[in-house]
CSV table of N, CA and C in Angstrom, one decimal:
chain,number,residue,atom,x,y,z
A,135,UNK,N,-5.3,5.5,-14.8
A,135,UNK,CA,-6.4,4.8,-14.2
A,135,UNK,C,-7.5,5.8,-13.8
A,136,UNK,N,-8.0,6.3,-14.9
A,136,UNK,CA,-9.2,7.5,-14.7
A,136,UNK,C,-10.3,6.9,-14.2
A,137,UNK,N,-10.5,5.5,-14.4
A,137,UNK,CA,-12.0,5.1,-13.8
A,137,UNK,C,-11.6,4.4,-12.6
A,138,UNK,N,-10.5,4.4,-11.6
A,138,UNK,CA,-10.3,4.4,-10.0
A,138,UNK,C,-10.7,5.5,-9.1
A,139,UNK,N,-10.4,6.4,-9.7
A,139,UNK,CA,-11.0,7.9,-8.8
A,139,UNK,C,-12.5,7.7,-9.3
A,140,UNK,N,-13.3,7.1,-9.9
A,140,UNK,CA,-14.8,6.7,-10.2
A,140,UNK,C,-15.5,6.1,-8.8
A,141,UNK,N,-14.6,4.6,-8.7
A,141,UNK,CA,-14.8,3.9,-8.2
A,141,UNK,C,-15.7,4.0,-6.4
A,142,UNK,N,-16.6,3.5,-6.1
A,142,UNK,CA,-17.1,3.8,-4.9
A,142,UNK,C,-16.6,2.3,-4.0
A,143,UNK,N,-16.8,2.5,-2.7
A,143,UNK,CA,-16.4,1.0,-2.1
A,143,UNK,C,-15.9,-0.3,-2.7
A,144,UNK,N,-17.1,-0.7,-2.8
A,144,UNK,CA,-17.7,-1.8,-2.7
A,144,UNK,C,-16.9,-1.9,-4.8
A,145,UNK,N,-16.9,-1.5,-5.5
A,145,UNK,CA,-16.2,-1.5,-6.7
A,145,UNK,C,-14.7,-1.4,-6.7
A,146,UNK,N,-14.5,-0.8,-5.6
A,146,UNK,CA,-12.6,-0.9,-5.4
A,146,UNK,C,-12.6,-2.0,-4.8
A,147,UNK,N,-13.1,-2.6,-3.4
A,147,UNK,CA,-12.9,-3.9,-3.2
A,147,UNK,C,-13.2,-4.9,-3.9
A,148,UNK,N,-14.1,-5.2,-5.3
A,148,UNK,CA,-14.3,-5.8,-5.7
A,148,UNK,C,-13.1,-5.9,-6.7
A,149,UNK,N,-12.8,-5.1,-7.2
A,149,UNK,CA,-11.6,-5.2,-8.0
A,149,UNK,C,-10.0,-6.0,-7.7
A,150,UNK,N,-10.0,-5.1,-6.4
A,150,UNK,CA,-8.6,-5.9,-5.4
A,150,UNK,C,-9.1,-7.3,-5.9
A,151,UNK,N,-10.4,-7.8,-5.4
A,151,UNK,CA,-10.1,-9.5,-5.7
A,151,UNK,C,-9.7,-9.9,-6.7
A,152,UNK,N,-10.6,-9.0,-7.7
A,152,UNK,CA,-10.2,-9.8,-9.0
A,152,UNK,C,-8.6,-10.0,-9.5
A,153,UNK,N,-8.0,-9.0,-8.8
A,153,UNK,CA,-6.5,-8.6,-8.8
A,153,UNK,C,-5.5,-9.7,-8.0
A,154,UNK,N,-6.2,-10.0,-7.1
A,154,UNK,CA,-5.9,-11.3,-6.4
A,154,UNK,C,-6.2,-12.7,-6.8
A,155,UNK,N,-7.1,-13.3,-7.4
A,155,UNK,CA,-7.7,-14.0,-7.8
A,155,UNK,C,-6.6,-14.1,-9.1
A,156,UNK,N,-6.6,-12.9,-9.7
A,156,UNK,CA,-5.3,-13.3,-11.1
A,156,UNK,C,-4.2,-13.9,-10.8
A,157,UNK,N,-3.6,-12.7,-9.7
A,157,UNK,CA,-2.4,-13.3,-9.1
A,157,UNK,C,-2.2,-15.2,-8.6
A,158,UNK,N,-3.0,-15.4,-8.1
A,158,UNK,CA,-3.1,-17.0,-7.5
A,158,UNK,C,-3.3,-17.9,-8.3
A,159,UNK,N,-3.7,-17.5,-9.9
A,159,UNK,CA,-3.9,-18.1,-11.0
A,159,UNK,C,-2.9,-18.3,-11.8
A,160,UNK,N,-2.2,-16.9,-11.8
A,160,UNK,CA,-0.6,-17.0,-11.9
A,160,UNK,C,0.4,-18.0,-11.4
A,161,UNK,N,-0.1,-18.1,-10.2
A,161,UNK,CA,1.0,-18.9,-9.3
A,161,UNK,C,0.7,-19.8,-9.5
A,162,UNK,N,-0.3,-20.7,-9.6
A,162,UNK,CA,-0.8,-22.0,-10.1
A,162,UNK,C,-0.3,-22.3,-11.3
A,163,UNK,N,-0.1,-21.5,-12.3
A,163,UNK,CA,0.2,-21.9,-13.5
A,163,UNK,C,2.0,-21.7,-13.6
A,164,UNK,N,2.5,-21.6,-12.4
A,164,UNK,CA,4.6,-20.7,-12.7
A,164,UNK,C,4.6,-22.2,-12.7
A,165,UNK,N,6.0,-22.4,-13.1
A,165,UNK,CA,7.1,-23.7,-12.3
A,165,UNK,C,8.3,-22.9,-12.3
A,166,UNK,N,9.0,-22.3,-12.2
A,166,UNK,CA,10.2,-21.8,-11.7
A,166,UNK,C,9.9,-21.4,-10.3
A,167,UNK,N,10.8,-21.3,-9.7
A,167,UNK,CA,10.8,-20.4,-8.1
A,167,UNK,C,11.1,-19.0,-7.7
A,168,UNK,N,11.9,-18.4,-9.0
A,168,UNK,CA,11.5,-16.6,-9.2
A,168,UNK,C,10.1,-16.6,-9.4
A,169,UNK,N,10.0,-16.8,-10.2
A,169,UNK,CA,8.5,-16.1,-10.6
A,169,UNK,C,7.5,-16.7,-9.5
A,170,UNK,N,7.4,-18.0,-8.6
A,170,UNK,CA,6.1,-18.2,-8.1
A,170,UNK,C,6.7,-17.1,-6.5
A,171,UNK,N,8.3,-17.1,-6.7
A,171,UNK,CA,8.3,-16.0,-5.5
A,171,UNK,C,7.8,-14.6,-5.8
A,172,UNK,N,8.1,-14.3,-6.7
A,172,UNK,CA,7.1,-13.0,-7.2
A,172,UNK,C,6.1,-12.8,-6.9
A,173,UNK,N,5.3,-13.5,-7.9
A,173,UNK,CA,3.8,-13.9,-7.7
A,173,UNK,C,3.7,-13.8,-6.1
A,174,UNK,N,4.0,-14.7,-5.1
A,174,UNK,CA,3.6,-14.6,-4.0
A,174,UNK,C,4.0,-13.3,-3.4
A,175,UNK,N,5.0,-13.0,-3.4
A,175,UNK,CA,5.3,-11.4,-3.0
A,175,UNK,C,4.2,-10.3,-3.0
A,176,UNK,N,3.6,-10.3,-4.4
A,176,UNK,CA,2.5,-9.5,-5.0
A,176,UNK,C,1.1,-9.8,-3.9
A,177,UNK,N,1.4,-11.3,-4.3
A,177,UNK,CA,-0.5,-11.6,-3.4
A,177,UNK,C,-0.4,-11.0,-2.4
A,178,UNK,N,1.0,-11.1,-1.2
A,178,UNK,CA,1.1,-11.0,0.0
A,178,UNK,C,0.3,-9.3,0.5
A,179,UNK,N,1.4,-9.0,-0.5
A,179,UNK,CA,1.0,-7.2,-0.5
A,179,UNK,C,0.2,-6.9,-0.8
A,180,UNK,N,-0.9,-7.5,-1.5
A,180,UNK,CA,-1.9,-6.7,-2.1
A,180,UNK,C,-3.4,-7.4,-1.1
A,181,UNK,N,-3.1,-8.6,-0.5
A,181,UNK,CA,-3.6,-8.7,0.7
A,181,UNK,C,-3.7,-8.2,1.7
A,182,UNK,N,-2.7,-7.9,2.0
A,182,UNK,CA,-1.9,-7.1,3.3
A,182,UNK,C,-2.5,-5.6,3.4
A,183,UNK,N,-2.6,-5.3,2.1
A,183,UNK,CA,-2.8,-3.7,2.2
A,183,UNK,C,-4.5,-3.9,2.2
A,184,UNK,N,-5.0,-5.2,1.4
A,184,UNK,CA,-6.5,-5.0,1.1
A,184,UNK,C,-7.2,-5.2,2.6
A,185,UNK,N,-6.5,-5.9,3.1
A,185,UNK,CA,-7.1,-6.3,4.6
A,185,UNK,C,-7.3,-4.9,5.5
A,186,UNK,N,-5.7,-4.6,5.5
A,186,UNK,CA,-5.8,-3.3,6.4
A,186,UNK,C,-6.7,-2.2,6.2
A,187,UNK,N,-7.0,-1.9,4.5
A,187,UNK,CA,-8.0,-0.9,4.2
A,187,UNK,C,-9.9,-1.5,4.8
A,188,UNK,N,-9.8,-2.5,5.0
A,188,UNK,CA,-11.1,-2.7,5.2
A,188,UNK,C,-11.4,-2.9,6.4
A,189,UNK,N,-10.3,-3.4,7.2
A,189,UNK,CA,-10.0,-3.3,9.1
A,189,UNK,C,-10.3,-1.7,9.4
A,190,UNK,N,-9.8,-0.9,8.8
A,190,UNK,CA,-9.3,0.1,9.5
A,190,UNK,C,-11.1,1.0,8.9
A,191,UNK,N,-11.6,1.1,7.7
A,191,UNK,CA,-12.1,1.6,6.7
A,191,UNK,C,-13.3,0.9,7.1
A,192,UNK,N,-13.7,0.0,6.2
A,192,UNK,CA,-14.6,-0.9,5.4
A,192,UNK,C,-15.2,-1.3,6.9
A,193,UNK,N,-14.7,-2.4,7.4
A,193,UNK,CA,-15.7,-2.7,8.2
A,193,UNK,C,-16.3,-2.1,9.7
A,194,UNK,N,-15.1,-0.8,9.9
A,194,UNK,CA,-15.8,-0.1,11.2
A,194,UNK,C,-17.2,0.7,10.5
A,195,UNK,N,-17.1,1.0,9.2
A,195,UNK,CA,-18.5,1.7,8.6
A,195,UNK,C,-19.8,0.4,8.5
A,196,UNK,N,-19.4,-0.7,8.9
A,196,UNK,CA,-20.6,-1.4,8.5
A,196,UNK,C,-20.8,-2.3,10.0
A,197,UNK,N,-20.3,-1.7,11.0
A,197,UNK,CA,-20.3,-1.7,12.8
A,197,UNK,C,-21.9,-1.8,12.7
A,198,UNK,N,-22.8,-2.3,13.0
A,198,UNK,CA,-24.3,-2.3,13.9
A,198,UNK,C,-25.2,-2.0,12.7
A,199,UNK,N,-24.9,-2.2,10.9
A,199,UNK,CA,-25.9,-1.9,10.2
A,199,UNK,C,-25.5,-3.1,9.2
A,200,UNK,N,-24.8,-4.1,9.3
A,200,UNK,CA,-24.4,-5.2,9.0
A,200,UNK,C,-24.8,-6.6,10.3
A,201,UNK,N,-25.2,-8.0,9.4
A,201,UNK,CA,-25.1,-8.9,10.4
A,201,UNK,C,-24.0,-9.0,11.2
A,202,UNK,N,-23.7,-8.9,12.4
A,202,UNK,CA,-22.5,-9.1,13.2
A,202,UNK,C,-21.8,-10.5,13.3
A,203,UNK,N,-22.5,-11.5,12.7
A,203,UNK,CA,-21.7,-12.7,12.8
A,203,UNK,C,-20.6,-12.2,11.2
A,204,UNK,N,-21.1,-11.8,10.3
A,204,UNK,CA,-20.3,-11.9,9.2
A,204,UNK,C,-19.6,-10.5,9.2
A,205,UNK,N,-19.5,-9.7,10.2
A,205,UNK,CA,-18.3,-9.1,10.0
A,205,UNK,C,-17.1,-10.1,11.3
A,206,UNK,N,-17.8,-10.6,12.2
A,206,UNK,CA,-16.9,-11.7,13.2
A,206,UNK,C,-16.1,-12.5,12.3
A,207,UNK,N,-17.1,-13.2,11.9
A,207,UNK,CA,-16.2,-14.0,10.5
A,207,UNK,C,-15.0,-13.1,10.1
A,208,UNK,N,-15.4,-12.4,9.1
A,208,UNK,CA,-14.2,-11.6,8.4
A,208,UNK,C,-12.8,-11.2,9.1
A,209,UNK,N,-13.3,-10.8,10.0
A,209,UNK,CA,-12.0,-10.4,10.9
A,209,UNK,C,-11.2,-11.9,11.0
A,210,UNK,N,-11.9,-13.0,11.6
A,210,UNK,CA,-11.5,-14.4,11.6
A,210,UNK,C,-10.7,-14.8,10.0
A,211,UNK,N,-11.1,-14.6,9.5
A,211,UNK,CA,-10.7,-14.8,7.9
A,211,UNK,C,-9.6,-14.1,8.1
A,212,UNK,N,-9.1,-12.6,8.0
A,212,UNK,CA,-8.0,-11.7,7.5
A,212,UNK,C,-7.1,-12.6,8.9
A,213,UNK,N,-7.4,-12.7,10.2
A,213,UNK,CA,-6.9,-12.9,11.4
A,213,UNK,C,-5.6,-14.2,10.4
A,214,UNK,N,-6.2,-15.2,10.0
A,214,UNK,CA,-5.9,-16.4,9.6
A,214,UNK,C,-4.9,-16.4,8.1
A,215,UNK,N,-5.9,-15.6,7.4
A,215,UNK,CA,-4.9,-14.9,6.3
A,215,UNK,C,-3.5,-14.6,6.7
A,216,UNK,N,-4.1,-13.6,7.6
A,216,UNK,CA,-2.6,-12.9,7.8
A,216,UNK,C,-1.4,-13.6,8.3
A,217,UNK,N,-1.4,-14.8,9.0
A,217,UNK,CA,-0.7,-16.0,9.4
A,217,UNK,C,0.2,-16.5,8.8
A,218,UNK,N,-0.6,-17.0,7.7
A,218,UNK,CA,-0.4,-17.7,6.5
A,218,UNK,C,0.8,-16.9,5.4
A,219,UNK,N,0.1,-15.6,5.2
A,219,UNK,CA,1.0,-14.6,4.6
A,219,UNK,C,2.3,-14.4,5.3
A,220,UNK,N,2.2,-14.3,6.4
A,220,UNK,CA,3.8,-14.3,7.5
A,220,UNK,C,4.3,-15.5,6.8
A,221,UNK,N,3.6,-16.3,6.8
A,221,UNK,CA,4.6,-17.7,7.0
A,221,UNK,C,5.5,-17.8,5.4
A,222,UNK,N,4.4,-17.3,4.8
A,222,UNK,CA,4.7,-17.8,3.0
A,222,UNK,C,5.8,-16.6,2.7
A,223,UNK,N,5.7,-15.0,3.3
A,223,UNK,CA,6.7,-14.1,3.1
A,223,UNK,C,7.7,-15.1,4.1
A,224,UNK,N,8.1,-15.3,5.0
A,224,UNK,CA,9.3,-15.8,5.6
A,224,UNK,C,10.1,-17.0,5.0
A,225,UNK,N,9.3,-17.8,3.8
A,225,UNK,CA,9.7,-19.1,3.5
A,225,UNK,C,10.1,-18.6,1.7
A,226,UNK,N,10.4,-19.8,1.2
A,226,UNK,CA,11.0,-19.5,0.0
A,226,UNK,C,10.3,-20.9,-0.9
A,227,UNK,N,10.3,-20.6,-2.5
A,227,UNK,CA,9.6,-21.3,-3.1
A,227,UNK,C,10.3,-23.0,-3.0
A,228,UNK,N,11.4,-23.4,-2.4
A,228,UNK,CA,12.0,-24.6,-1.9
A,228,UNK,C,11.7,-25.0,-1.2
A,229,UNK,N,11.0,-24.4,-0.2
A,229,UNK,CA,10.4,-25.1,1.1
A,229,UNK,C,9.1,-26.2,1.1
A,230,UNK,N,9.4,-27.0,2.0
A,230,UNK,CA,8.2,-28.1,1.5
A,230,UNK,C,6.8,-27.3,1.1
A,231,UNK,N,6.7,-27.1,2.2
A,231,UNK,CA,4.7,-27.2,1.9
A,231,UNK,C,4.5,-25.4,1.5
A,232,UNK,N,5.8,-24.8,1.0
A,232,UNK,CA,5.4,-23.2,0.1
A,232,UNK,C,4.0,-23.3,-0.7
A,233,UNK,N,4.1,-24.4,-1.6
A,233,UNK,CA,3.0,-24.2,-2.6
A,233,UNK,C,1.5,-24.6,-1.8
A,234,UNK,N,1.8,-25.3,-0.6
A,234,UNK,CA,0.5,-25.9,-0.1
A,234,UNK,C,0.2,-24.3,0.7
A,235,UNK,N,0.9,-23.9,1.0
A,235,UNK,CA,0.7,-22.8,1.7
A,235,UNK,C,-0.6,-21.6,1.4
A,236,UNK,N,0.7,-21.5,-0.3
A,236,UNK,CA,-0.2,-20.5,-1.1
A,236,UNK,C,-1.1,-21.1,-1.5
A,237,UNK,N,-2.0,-22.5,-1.6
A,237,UNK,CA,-2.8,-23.0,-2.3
A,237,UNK,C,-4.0,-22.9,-1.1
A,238,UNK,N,-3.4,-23.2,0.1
A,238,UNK,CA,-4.8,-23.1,1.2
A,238,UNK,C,-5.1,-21.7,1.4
A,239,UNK,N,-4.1,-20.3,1.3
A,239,UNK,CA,-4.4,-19.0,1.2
A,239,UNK,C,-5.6,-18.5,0.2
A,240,UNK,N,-5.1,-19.7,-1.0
A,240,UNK,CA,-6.3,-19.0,-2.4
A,240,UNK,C,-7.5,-20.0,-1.6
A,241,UNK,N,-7.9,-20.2,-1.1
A,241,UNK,CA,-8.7,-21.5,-0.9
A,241,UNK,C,-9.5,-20.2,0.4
A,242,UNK,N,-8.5,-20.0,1.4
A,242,UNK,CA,-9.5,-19.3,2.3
A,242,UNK,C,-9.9,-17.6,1.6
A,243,UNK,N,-9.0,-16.9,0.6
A,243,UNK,CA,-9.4,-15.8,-0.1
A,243,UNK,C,-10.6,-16.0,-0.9
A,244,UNK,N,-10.5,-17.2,-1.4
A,244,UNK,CA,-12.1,-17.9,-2.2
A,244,UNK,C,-13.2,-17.6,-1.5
A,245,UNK,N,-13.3,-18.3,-0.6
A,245,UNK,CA,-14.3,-18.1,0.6
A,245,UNK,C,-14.4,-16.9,1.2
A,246,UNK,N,-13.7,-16.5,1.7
A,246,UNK,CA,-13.6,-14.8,1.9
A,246,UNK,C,-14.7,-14.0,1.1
A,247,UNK,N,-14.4,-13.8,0.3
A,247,UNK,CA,-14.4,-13.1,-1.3
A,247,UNK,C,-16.2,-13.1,-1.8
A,248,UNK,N,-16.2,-14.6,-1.4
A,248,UNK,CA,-17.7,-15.3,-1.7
A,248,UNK,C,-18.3,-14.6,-0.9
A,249,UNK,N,-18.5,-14.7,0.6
A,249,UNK,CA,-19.0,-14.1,1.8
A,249,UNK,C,-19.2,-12.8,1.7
A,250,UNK,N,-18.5,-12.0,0.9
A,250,UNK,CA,-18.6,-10.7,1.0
A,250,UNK,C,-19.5,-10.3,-0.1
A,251,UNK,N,-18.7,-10.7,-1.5
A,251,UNK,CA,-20.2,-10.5,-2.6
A,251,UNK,C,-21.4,-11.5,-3.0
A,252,UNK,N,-21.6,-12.2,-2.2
A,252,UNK,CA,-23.0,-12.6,-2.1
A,252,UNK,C,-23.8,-11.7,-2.5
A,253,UNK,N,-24.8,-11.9,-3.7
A,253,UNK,CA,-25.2,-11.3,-3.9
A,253,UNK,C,-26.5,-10.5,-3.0
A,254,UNK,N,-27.1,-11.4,-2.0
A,254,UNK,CA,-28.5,-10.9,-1.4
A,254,UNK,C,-27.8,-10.7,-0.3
A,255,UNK,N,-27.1,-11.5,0.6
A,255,UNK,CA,-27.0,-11.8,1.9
A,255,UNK,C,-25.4,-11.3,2.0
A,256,UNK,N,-24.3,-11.2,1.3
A,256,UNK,CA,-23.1,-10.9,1.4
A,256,UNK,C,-23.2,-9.5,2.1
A,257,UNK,N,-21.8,-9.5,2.6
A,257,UNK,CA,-21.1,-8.1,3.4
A,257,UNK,C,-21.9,-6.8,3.2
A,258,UNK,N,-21.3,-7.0,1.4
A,258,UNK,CA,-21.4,-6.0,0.7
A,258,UNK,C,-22.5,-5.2,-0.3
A,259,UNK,N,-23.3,-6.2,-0.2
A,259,UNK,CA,-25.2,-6.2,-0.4
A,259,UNK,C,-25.6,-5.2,0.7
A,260,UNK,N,-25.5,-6.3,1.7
A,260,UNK,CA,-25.7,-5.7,3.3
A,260,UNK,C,-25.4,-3.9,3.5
A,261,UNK,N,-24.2,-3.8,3.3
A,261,UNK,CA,-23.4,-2.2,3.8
A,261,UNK,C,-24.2,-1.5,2.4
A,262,UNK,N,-24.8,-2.2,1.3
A,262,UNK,CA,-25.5,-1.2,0.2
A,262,UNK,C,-26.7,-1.1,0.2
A,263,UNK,N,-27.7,-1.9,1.0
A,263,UNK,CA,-29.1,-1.8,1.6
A,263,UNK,C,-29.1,-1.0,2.8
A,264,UNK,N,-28.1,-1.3,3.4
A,264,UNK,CA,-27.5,0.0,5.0
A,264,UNK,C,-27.6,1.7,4.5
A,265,UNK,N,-27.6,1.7,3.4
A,265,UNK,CA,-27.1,3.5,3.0
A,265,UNK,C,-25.8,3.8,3.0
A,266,UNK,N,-25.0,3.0,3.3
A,266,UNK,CA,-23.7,3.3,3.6
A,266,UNK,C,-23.4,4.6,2.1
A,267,UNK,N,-22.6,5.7,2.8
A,267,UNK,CA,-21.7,6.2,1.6
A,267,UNK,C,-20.8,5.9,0.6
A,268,UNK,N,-21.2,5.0,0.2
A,268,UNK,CA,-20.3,3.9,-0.9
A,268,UNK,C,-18.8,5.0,-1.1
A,269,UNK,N,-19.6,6.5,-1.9
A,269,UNK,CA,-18.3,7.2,-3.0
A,269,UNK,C,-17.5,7.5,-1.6
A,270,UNK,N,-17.9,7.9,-0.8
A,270,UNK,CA,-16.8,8.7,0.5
A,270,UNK,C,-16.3,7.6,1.0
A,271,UNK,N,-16.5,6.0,1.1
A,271,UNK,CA,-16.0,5.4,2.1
A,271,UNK,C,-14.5,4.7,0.6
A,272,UNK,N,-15.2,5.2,-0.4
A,272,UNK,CA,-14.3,4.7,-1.8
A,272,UNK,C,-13.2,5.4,-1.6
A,273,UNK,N,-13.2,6.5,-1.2
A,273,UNK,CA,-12.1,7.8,-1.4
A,273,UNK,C,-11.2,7.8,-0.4
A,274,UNK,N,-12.1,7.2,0.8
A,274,UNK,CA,-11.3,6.6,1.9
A,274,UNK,C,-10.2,5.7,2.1
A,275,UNK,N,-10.8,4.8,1.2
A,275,UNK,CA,-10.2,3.3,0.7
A,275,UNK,C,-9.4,3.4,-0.1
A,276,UNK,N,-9.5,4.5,-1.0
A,276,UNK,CA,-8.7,4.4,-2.2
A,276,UNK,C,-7.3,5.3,-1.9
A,277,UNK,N,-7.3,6.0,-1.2
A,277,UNK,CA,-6.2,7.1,0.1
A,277,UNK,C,-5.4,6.3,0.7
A,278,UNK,N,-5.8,5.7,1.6
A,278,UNK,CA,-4.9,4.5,2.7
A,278,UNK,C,-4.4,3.4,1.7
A,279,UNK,N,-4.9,3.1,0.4
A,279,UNK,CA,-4.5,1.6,0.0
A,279,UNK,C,-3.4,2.2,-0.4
A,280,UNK,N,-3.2,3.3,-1.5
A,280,UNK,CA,-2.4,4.6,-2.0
A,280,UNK,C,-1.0,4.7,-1.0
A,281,UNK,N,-1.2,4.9,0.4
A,281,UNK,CA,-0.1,5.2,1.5
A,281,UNK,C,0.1,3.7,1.7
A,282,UNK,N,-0.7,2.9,2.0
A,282,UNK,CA,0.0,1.6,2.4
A,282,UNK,C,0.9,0.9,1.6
A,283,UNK,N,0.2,0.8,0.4
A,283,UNK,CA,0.9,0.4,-1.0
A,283,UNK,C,2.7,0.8,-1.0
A,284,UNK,N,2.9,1.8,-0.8
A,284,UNK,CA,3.9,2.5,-1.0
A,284,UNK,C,4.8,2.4,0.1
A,285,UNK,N,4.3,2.4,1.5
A,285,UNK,CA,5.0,2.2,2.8
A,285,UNK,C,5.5,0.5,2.7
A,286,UNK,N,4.4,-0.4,2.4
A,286,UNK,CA,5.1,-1.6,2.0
A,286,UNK,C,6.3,-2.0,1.4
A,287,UNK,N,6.1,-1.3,0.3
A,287,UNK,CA,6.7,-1.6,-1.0
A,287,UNK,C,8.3,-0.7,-0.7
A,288,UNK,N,7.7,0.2,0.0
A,288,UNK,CA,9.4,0.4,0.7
A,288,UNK,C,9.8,0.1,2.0
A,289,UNK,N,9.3,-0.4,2.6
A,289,UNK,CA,10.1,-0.8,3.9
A,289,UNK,C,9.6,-2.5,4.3
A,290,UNK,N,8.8,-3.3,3.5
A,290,UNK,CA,8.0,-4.6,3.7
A,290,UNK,C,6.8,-5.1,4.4
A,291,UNK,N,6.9,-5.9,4.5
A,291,UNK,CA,4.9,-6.1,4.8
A,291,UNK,C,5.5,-5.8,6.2
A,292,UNK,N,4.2,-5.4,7.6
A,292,UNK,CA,4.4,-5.8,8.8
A,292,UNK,C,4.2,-6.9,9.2
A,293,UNK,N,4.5,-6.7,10.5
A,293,UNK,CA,4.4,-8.4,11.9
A,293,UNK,C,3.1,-8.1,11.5
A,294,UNK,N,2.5,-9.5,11.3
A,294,UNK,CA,1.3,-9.6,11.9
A,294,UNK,C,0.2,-9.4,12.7
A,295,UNK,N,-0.7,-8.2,12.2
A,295,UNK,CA,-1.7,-7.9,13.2
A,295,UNK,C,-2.5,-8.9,13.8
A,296,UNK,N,-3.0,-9.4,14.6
A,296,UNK,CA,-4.6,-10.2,14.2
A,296,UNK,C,-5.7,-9.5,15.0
A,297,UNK,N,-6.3,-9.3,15.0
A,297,UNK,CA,-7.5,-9.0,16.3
A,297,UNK,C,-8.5,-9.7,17.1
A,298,UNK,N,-8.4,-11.1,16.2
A,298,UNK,CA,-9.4,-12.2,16.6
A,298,UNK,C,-8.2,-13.2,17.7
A,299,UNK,N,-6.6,-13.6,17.2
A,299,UNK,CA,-6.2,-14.4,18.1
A,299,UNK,C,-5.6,-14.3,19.6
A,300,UNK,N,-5.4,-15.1,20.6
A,300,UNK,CA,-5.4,-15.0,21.7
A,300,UNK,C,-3.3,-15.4,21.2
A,301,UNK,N,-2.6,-14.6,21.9
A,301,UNK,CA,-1.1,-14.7,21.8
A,301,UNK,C,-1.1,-16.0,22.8
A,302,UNK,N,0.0,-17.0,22.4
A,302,UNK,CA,-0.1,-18.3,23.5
A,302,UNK,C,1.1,-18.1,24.2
């Protein structure tokens, strides 16, 4: 993967989607229950880790030089994502509403996704009219997703962060 170490921001996050976006396309098209549990295993992770790189990364760089409602949103979005992913990792492809699960996940990732590459008014427009350091915040992104990826993949996704909900 010689053209990842290329990659600046806003091109590695764009990619994760498309990476995701396959995945969900995948799972729409399985009928067995290995494979749509696979498939979902993958999405979970590759969510999980895309979220945290842009929580942690992505959107404290675009703090006060971005519209503030549409990084509020976002956080709302991963907040809700990440729920969802708990629930679908905890459940199995027998369970009733598994597939409704995964199908409202690709549904709020859609919208997600949209919101960010807009092309005039999205996130990611925004953080590239800002000045933002696209290659350094790429190298940043592409380091953590690197450790996360791996810390996952051997010990399993975490509890549930959220930063937006109130614990009841």
């Amino acid at each position: 993967m010689a053209t990842d170490t290329k990659q600046d921001a806003v091109a590695l996050l764009k990619a994760d989607h498309r990476v995701v976006e396959d995945l969900f396309e995948k799972f729409e098209a399985a009928r067995n229950a290995a494979t749509k549990r696979k498939l979902a295993t993958q999405i979970c992770l590759e969510l999980t880790v895309h979220a945290k790189i842009e929580e942690e990364i992505f959107y404290p760089a675009c703090e006060g030089k971005i519209e503030e409602d549409l990084l509020k949103e976002a956080y709302v979005e991963h907040d809700s994502a990440k729920v969802l992913i708990a629930e679908i990792e905890a459940g199995s492809p027998d369970d009733e509403y598994y597939d409704a699960k995964v199908k409202v996940l690709s549904e709020q990732i859609e919208h997600h996704v949209e919101e960010e590459e807009m092309r005039m008014e999205g996130m990611f427009s925004q953080a590239r009219k800002a000045g933002l350091d696209m290659d350094a915040l790429g190298d940043q992104l592409r380091a953590r997703k690197e450790e996360l990826t791996a810390e996952y993949k051997a010990s399993g996704l975490p509890k549930p962060e959220t930063t937006t909900f109130e614990t009841a």
